[in-house]
PDB file of C-alpha atoms in Angstrom:
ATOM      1  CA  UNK A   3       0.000   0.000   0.000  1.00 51.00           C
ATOM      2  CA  UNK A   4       1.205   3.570  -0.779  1.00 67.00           C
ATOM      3  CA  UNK A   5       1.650   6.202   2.122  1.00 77.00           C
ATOM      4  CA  UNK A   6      -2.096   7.548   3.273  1.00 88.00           C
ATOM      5  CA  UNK A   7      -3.227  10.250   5.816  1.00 96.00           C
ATOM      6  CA  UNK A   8      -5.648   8.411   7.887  1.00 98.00           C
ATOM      7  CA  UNK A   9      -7.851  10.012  10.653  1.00 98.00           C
ATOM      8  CA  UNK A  10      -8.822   8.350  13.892  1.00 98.00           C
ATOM      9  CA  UNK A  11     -11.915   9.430  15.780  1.00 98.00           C
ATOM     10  CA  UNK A  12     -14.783   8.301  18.538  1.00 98.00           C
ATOM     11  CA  UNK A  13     -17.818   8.853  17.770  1.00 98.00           C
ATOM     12  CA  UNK A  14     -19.291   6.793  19.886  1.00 98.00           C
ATOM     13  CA  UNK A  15     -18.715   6.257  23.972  1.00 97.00           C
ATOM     14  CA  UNK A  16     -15.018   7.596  25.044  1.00 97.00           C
ATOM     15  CA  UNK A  17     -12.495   4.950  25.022  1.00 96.00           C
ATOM     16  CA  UNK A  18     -11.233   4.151  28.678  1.00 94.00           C
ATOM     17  CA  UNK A  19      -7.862   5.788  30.063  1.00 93.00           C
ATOM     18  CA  UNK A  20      -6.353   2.815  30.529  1.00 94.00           C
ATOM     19  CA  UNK A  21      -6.954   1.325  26.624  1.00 94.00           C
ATOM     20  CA  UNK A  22      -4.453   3.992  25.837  1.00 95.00           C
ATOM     21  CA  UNK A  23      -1.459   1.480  25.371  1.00 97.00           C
ATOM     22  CA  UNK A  24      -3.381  -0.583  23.212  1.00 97.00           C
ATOM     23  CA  UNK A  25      -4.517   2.364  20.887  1.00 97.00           C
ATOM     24  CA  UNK A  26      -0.780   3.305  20.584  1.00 97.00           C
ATOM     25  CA  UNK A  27       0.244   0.272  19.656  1.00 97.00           C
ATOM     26  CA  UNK A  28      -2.676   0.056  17.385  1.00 98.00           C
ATOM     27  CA  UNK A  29      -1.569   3.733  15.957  1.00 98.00           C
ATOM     28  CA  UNK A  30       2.102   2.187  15.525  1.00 97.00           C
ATOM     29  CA  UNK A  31       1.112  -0.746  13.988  1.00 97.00           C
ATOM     30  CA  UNK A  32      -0.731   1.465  11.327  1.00 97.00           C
ATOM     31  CA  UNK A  33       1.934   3.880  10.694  1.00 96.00           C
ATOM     32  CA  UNK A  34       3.887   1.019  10.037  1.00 95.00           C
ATOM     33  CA  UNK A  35       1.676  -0.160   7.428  1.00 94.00           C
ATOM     34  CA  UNK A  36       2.055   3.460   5.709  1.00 93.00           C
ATOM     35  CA  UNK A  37      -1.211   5.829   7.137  1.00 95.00           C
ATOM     36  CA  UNK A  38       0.261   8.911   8.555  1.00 96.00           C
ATOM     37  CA  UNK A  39      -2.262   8.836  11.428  1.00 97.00           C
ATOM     38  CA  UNK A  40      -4.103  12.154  12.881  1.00 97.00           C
ATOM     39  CA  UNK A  41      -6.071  11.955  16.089  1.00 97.00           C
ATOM     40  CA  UNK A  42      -9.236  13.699  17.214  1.00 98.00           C
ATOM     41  CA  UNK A  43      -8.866  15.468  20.510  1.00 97.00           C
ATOM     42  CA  UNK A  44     -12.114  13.355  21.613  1.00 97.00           C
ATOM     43  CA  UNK A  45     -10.923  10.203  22.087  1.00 97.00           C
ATOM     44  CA  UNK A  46     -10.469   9.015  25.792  1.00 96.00           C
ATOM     45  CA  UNK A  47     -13.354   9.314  28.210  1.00 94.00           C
ATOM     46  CA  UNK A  48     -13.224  12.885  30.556  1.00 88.00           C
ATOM     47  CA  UNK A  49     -16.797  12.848  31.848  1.00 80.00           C
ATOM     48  CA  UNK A  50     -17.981   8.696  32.765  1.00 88.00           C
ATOM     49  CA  UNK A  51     -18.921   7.697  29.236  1.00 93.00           C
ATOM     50  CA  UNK A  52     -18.408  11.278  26.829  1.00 94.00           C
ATOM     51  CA  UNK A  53     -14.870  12.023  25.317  1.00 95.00           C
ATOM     52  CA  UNK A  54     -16.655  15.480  24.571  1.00 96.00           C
ATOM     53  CA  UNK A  55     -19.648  16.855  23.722  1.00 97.00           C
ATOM     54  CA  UNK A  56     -21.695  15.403  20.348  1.00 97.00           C
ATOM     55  CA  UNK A  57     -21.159  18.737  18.988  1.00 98.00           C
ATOM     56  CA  UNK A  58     -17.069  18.287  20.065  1.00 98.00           C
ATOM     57  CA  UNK A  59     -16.932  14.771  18.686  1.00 98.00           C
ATOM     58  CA  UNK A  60     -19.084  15.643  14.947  1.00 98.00           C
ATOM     59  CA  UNK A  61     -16.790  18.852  14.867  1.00 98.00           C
ATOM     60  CA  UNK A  62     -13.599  16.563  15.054  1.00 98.00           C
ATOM     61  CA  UNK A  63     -14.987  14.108  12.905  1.00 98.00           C
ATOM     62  CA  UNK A  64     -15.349  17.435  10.137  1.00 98.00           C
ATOM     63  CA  UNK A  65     -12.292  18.222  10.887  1.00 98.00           C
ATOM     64  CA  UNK A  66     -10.831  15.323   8.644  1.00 98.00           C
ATOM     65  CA  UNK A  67     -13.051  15.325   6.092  1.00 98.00           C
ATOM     66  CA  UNK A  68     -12.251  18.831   5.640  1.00 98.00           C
ATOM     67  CA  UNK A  69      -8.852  17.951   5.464  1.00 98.00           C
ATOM     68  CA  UNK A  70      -8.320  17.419   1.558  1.00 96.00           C
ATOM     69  CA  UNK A  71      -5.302  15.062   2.167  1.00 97.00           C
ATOM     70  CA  UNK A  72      -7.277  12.860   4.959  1.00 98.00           C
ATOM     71  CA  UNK A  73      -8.339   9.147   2.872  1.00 97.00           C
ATOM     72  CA  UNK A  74      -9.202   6.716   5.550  1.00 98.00           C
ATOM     73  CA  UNK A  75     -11.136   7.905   9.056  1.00 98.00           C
ATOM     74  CA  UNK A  76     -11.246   5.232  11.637  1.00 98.00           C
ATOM     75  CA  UNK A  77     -13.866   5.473  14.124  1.00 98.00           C
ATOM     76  CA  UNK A  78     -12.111   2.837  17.349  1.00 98.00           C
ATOM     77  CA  UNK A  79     -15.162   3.484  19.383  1.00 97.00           C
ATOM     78  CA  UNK A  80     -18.695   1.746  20.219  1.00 97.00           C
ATOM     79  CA  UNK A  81     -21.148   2.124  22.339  1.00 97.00           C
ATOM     80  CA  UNK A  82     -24.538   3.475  22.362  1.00 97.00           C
ATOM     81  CA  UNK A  83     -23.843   7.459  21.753  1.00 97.00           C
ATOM     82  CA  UNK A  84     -22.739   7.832  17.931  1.00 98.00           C
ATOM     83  CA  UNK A  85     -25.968   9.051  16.824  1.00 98.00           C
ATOM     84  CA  UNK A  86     -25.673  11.878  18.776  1.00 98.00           C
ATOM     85  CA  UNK A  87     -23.224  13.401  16.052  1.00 98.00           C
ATOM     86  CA  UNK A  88     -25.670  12.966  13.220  1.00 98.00           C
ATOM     87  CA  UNK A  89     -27.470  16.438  13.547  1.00 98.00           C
ATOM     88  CA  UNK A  90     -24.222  18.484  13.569  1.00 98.00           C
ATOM     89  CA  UNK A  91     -22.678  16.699  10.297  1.00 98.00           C
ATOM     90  CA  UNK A  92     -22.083  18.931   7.027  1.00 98.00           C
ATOM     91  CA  UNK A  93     -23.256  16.309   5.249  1.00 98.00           C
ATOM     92  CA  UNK A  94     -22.307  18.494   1.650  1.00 98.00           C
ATOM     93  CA  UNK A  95     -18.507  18.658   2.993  1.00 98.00           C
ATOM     94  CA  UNK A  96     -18.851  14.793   3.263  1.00 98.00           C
ATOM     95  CA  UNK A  97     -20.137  13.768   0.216  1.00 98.00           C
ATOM     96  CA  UNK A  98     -17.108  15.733  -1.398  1.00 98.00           C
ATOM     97  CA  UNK A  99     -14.621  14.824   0.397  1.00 98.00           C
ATOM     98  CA  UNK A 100     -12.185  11.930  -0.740  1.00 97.00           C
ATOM     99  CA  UNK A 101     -12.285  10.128   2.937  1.00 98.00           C
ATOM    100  CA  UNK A 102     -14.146   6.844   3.698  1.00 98.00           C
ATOM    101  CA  UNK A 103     -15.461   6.306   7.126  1.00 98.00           C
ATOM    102  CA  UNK A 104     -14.387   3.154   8.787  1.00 98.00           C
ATOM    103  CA  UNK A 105     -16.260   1.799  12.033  1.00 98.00           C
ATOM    104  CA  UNK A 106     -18.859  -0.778  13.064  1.00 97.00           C
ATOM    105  CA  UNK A 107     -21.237  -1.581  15.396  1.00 98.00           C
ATOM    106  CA  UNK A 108     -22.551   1.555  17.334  1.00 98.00           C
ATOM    107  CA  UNK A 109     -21.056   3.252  14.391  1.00 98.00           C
ATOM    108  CA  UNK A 110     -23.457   1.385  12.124  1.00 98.00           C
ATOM    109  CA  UNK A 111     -25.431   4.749  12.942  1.00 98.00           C
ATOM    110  CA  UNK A 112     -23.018   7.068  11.143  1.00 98.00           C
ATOM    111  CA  UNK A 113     -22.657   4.938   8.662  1.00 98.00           C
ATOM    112  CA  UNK A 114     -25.951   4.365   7.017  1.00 98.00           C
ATOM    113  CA  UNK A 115     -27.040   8.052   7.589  1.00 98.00           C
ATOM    114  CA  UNK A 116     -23.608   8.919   5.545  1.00 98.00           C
ATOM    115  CA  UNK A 117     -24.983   6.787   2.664  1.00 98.00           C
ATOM    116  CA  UNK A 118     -28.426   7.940   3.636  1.00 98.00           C
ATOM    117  CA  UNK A 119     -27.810  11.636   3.272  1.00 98.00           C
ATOM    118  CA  UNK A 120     -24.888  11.409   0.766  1.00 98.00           C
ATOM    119  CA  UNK A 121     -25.012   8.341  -1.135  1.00 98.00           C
ATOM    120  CA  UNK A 122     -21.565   7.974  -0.573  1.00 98.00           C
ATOM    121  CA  UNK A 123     -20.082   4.335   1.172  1.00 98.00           C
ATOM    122  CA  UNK A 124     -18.813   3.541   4.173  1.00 98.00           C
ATOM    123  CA  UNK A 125     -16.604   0.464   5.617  1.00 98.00           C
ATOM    124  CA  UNK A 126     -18.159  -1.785   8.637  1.00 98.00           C
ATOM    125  CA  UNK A 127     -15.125  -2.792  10.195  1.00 98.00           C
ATOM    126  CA  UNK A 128     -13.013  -2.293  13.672  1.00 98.00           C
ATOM    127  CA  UNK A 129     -10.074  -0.986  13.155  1.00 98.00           C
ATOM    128  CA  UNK A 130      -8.506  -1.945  16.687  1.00 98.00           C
ATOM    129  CA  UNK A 131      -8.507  -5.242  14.972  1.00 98.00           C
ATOM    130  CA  UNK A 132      -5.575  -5.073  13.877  1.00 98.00           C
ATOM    131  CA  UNK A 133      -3.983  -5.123  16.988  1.00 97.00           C
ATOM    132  CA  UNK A 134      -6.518  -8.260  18.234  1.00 95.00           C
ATOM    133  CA  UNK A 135      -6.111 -11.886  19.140  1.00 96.00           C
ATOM    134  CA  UNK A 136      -5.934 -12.103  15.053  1.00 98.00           C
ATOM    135  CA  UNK A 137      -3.439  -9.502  14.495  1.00 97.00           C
ATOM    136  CA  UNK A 138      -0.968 -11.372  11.905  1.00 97.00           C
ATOM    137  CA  UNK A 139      -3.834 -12.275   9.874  1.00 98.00           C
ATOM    138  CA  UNK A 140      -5.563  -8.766  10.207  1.00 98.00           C
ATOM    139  CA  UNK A 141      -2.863  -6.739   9.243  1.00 97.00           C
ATOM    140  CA  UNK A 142      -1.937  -8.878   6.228  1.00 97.00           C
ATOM    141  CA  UNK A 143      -5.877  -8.173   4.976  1.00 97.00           C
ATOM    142  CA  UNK A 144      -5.858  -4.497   5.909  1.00 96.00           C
ATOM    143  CA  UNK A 145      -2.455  -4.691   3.230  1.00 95.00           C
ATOM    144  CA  UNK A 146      -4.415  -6.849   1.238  1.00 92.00           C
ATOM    145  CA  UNK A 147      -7.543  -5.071   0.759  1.00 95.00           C
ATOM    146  CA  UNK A 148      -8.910  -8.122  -1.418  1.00 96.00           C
ATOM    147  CA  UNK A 149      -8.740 -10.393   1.211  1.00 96.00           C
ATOM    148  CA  UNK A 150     -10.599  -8.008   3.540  1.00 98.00           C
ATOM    149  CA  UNK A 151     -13.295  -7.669   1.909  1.00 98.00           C
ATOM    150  CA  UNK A 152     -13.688 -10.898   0.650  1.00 97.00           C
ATOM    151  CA  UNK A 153     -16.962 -12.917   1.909  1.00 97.00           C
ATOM    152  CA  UNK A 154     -17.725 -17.003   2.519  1.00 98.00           C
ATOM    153  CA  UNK A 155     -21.448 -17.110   2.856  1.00 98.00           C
ATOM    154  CA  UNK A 156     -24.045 -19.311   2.578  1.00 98.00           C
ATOM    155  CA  UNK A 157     -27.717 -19.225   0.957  1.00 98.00           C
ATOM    156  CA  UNK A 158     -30.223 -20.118   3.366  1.00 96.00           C
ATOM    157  CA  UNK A 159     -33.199 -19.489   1.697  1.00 96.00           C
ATOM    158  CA  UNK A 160     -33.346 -18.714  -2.148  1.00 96.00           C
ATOM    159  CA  UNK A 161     -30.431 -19.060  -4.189  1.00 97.00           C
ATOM    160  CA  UNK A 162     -29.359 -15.748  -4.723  1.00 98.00           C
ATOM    161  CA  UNK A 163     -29.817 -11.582  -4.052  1.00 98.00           C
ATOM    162  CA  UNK A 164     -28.279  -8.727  -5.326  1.00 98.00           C
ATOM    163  CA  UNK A 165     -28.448  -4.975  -3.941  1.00 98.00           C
ATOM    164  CA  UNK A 166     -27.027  -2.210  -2.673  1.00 98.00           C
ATOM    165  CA  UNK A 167     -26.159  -3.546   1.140  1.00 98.00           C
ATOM    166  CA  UNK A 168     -27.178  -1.600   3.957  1.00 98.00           C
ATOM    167  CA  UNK A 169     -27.614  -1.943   7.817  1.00 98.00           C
ATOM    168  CA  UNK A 170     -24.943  -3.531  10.514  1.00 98.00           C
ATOM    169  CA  UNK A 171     -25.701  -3.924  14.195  1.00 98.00           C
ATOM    170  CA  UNK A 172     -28.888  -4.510  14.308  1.00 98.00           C
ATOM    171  CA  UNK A 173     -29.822  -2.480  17.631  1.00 98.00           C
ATOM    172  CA  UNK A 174     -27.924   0.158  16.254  1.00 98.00           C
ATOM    173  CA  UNK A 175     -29.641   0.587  12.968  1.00 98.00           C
ATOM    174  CA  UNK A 176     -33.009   0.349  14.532  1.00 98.00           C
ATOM    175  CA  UNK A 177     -31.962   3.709  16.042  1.00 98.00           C
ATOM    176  CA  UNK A 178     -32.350   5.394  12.814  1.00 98.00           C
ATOM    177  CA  UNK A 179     -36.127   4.325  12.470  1.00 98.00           C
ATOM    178  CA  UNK A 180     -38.126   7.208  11.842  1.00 97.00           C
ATOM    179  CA  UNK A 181     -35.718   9.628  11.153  1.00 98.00           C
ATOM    180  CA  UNK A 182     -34.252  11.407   7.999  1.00 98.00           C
ATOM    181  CA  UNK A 183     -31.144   9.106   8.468  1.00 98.00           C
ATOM    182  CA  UNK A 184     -33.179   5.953   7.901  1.00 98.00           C
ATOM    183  CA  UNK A 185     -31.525   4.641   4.766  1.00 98.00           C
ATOM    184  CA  UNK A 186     -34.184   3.720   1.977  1.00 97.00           C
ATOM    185  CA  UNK A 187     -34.792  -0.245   2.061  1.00 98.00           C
ATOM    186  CA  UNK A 188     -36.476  -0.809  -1.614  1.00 98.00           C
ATOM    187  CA  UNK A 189     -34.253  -3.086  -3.190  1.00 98.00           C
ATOM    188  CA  UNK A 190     -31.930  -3.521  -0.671  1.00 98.00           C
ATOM    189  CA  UNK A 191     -29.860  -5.898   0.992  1.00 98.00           C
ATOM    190  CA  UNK A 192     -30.282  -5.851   4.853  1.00 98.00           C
ATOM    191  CA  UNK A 193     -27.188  -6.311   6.665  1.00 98.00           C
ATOM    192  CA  UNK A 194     -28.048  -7.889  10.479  1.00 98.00           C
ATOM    193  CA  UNK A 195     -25.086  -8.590  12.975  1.00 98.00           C
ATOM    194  CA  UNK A 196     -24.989  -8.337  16.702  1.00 98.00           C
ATOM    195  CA  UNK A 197     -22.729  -8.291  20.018  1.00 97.00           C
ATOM    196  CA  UNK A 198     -25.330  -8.779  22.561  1.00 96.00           C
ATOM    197  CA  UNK A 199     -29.376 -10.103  22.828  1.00 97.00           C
ATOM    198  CA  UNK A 200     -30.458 -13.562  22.756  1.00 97.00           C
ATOM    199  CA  UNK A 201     -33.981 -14.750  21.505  1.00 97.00           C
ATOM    200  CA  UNK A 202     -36.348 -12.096  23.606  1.00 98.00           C
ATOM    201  CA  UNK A 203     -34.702  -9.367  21.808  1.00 98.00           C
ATOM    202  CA  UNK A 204     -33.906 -10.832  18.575  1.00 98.00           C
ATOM    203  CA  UNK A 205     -37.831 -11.291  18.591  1.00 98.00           C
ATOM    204  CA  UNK A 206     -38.131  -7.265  19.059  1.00 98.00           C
ATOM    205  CA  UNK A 207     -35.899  -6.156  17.022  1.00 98.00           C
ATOM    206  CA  UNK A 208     -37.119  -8.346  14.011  1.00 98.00           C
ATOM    207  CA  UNK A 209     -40.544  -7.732  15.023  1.00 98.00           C
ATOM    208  CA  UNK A 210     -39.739  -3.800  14.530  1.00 98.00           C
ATOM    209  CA  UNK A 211     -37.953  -4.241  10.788  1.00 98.00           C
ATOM    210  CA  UNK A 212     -41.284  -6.243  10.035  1.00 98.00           C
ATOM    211  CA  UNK A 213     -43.464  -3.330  11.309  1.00 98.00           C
ATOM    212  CA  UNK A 214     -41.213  -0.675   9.266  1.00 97.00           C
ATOM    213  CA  UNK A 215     -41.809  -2.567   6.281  1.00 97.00           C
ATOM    214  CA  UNK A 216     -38.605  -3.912   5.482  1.00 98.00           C
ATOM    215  CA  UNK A 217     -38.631  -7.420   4.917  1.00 98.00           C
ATOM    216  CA  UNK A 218     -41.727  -6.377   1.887  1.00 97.00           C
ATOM    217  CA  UNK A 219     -38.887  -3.776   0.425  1.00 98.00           C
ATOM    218  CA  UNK A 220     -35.989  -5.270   0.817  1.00 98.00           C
ATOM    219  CA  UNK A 221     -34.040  -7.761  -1.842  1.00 98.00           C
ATOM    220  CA  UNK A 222     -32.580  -9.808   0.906  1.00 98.00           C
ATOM    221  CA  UNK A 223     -30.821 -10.042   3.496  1.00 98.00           C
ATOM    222  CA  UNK A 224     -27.142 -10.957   5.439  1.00 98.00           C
ATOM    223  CA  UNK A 225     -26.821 -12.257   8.588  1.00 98.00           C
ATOM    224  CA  UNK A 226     -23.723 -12.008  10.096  1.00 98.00           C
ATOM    225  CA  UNK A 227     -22.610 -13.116  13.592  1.00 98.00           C
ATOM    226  CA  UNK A 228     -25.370 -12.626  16.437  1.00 98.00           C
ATOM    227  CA  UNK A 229     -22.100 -13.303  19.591  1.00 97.00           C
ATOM    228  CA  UNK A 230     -24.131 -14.170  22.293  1.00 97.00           C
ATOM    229  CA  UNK A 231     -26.589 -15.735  20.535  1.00 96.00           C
ATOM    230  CA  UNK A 232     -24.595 -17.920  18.755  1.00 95.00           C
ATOM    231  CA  UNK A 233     -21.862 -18.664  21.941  1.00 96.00           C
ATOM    232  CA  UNK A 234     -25.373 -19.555  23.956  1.00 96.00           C
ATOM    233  CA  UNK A 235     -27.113 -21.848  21.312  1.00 96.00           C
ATOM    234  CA  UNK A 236     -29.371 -20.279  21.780  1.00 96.00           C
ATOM    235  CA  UNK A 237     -33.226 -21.881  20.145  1.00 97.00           C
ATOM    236  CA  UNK A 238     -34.506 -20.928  17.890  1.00 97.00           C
ATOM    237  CA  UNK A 239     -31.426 -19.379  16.497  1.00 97.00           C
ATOM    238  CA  UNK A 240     -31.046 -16.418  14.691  1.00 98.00           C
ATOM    239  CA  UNK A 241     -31.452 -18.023  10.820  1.00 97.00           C
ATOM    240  CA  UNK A 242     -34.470 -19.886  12.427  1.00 97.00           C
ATOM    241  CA  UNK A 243     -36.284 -16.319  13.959  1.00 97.00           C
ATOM    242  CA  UNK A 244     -35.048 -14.571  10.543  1.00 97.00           C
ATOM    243  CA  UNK A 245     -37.288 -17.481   8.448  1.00 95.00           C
ATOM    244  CA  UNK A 246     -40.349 -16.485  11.408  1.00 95.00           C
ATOM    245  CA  UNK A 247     -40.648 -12.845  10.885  1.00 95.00           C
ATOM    246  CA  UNK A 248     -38.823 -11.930   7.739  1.00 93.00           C
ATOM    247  CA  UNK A 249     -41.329 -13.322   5.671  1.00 88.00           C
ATOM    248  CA  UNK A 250     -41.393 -16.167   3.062  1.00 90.00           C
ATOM    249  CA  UNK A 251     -40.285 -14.765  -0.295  1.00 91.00           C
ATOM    250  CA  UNK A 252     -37.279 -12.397   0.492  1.00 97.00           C
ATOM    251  CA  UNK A 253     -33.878 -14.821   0.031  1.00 98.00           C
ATOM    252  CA  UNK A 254     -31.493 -15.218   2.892  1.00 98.00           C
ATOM    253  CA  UNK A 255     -27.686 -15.510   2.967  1.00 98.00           C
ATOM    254  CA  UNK A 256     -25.447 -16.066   6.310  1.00 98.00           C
ATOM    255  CA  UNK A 257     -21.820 -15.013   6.414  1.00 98.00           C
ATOM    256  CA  UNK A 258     -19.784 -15.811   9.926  1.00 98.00           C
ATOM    257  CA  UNK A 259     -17.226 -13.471   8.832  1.00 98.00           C
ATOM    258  CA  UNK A 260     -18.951 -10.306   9.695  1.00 98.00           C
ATOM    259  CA  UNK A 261     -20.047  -9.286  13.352  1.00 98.00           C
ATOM    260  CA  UNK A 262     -18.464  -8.479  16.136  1.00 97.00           C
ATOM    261  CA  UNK A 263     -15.340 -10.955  16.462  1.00 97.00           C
ATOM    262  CA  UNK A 264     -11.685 -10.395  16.446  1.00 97.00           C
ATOM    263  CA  UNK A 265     -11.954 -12.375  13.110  1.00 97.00           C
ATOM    264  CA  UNK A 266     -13.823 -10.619  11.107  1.00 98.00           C
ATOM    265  CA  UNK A 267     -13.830  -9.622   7.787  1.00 98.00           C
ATOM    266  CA  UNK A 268     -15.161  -5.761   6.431  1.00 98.00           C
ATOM    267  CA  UNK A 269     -18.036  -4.437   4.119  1.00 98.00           C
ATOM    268  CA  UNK A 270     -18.448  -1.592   2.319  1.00 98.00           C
ATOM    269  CA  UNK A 271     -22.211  -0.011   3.483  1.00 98.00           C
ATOM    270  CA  UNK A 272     -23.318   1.856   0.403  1.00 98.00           C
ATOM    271  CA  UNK A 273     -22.275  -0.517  -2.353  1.00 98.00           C
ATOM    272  CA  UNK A 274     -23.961  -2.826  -4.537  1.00 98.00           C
ATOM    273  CA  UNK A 275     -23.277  -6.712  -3.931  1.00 98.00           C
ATOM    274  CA  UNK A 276     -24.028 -10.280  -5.332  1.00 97.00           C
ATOM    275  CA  UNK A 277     -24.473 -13.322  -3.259  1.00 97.00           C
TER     276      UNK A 277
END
């Protein structure tokens, strides 16, 4: 890979004081790979859960995408606060700036109302996984961006679906419902991945797509990795509750190489796929 200038922000809750060695390292390891990194002043936690204000932390995250030599911003956080940068977003400055935003899971937020407002794509993938219990294998994909974003999956209903994918942590897209960030579903494929929940809240968040609509709109949809879920065994599992409420027509793929693991692979939110 050829030198970059990468930001790093947190969008999301402020990472702990003492995670500091670990996001060094993690800065080394990708300065070593070629990013000349830049760092929002917003990262650690100051007050319990808030590196700064939403208003700070969507200011910093302008900051790079202002900055015309800036091609990679990696959000390290997660949590349950990112959406509270969407309203103070230039959304214009975005769409013409060169940078693509990197992050996952409470980030799935930022994400999909980037491609919502913009129409521009984003990456779902932790950075800090580089420095993980994977680390040799996850900095040879982040150098060989092929292998990154390259998917095993399986059909589990239909035989195939094509679409522009959006969605990510479940919980965390469901935040968007009924807003202006709400990305539009027709034609879609509807990525679904989670940390935590077992069956109860599986059951409410599919339960909620099915009232929105989304299983009539979409063109399919991706399950990733559900952790708990799938550590528990827990029954009915999540393909199994995904057959129960997401209708009978729309086709279903599963990939166990997106979601929440140390492991896992990246996709790009915002661009068309075939499966």
């Amino acid at each position: 890979m050829s030198i970059i200038k990468a930001g790093m922000v947190a969008c999301s809750n402020g990472i702990r004081p003492e995670a500091g060695p670990g996001i060094r390292r993690l800065t080394e390891v990708l300065e070593k790979s070629g990013c000349q990194v830049v760092q929002s002043p917003y990262i650690y936690g100051k007050n319990g859960p808030f590196s700064g204000t939403g208003q700070e932390r969507a200011r910093a995250l302008m900051d790079m995408y202002r900055d015309p030599e800036i091609r990679e911003i990696y959000d390290i956080s997660g949590g349950d606060m990112a959406n509270e940068v969407l309203d103070d977003l230039d959304y214009e400055v975005i769409r013409e700036s060169p940078a693509t935003f990197w992050g996952y899971s409470d980030l799935t937020t930022v994400i999909n109302a980037i491609y919502t407002m913009t129409g521009k794509a984003s990456v779902l993938y932790q950075i800090r996984n580089l420095t993980g219990s994977f680390e040799k294998i996850q900095q040879q994909r982040y150098m060989d961006r092929k292998e990154l974003f390259h998917l095993d999956y399986k059909m589990i209903r239909g035989t195939s679906m094509d679409g522009i994918v959006v969605g990510g942590n479940i919980r965390c897209f469901l935040k968007l419902a009924g807003t202006r960030y709400f990305p539009q579903l027709t034609g879609r494929i509807l990525l679904l991945e989670a940390l935590g929940g077992e069956v109860p809240q599986m059951v409410t968040y599919l339960n909620q797509l099915k009232q929105l609509g989304a299983f009539e709109q979409v063109s399919g949809i991706l399950l990733g990795t559900f952790s708990v879920m799938d550590g528990s065994l827990c029954q009915p599992d999540i393909e199994t509750l995904v057959k129960m409420y997401g209708g009978d027509q729309v086709p279903v793929a599963r990939t166990l190489e997106i979601g929440h693991g140390e492991d896992a692979k990246a996709i790009i939110i915002g661009k068309k796929y075939s499966f």
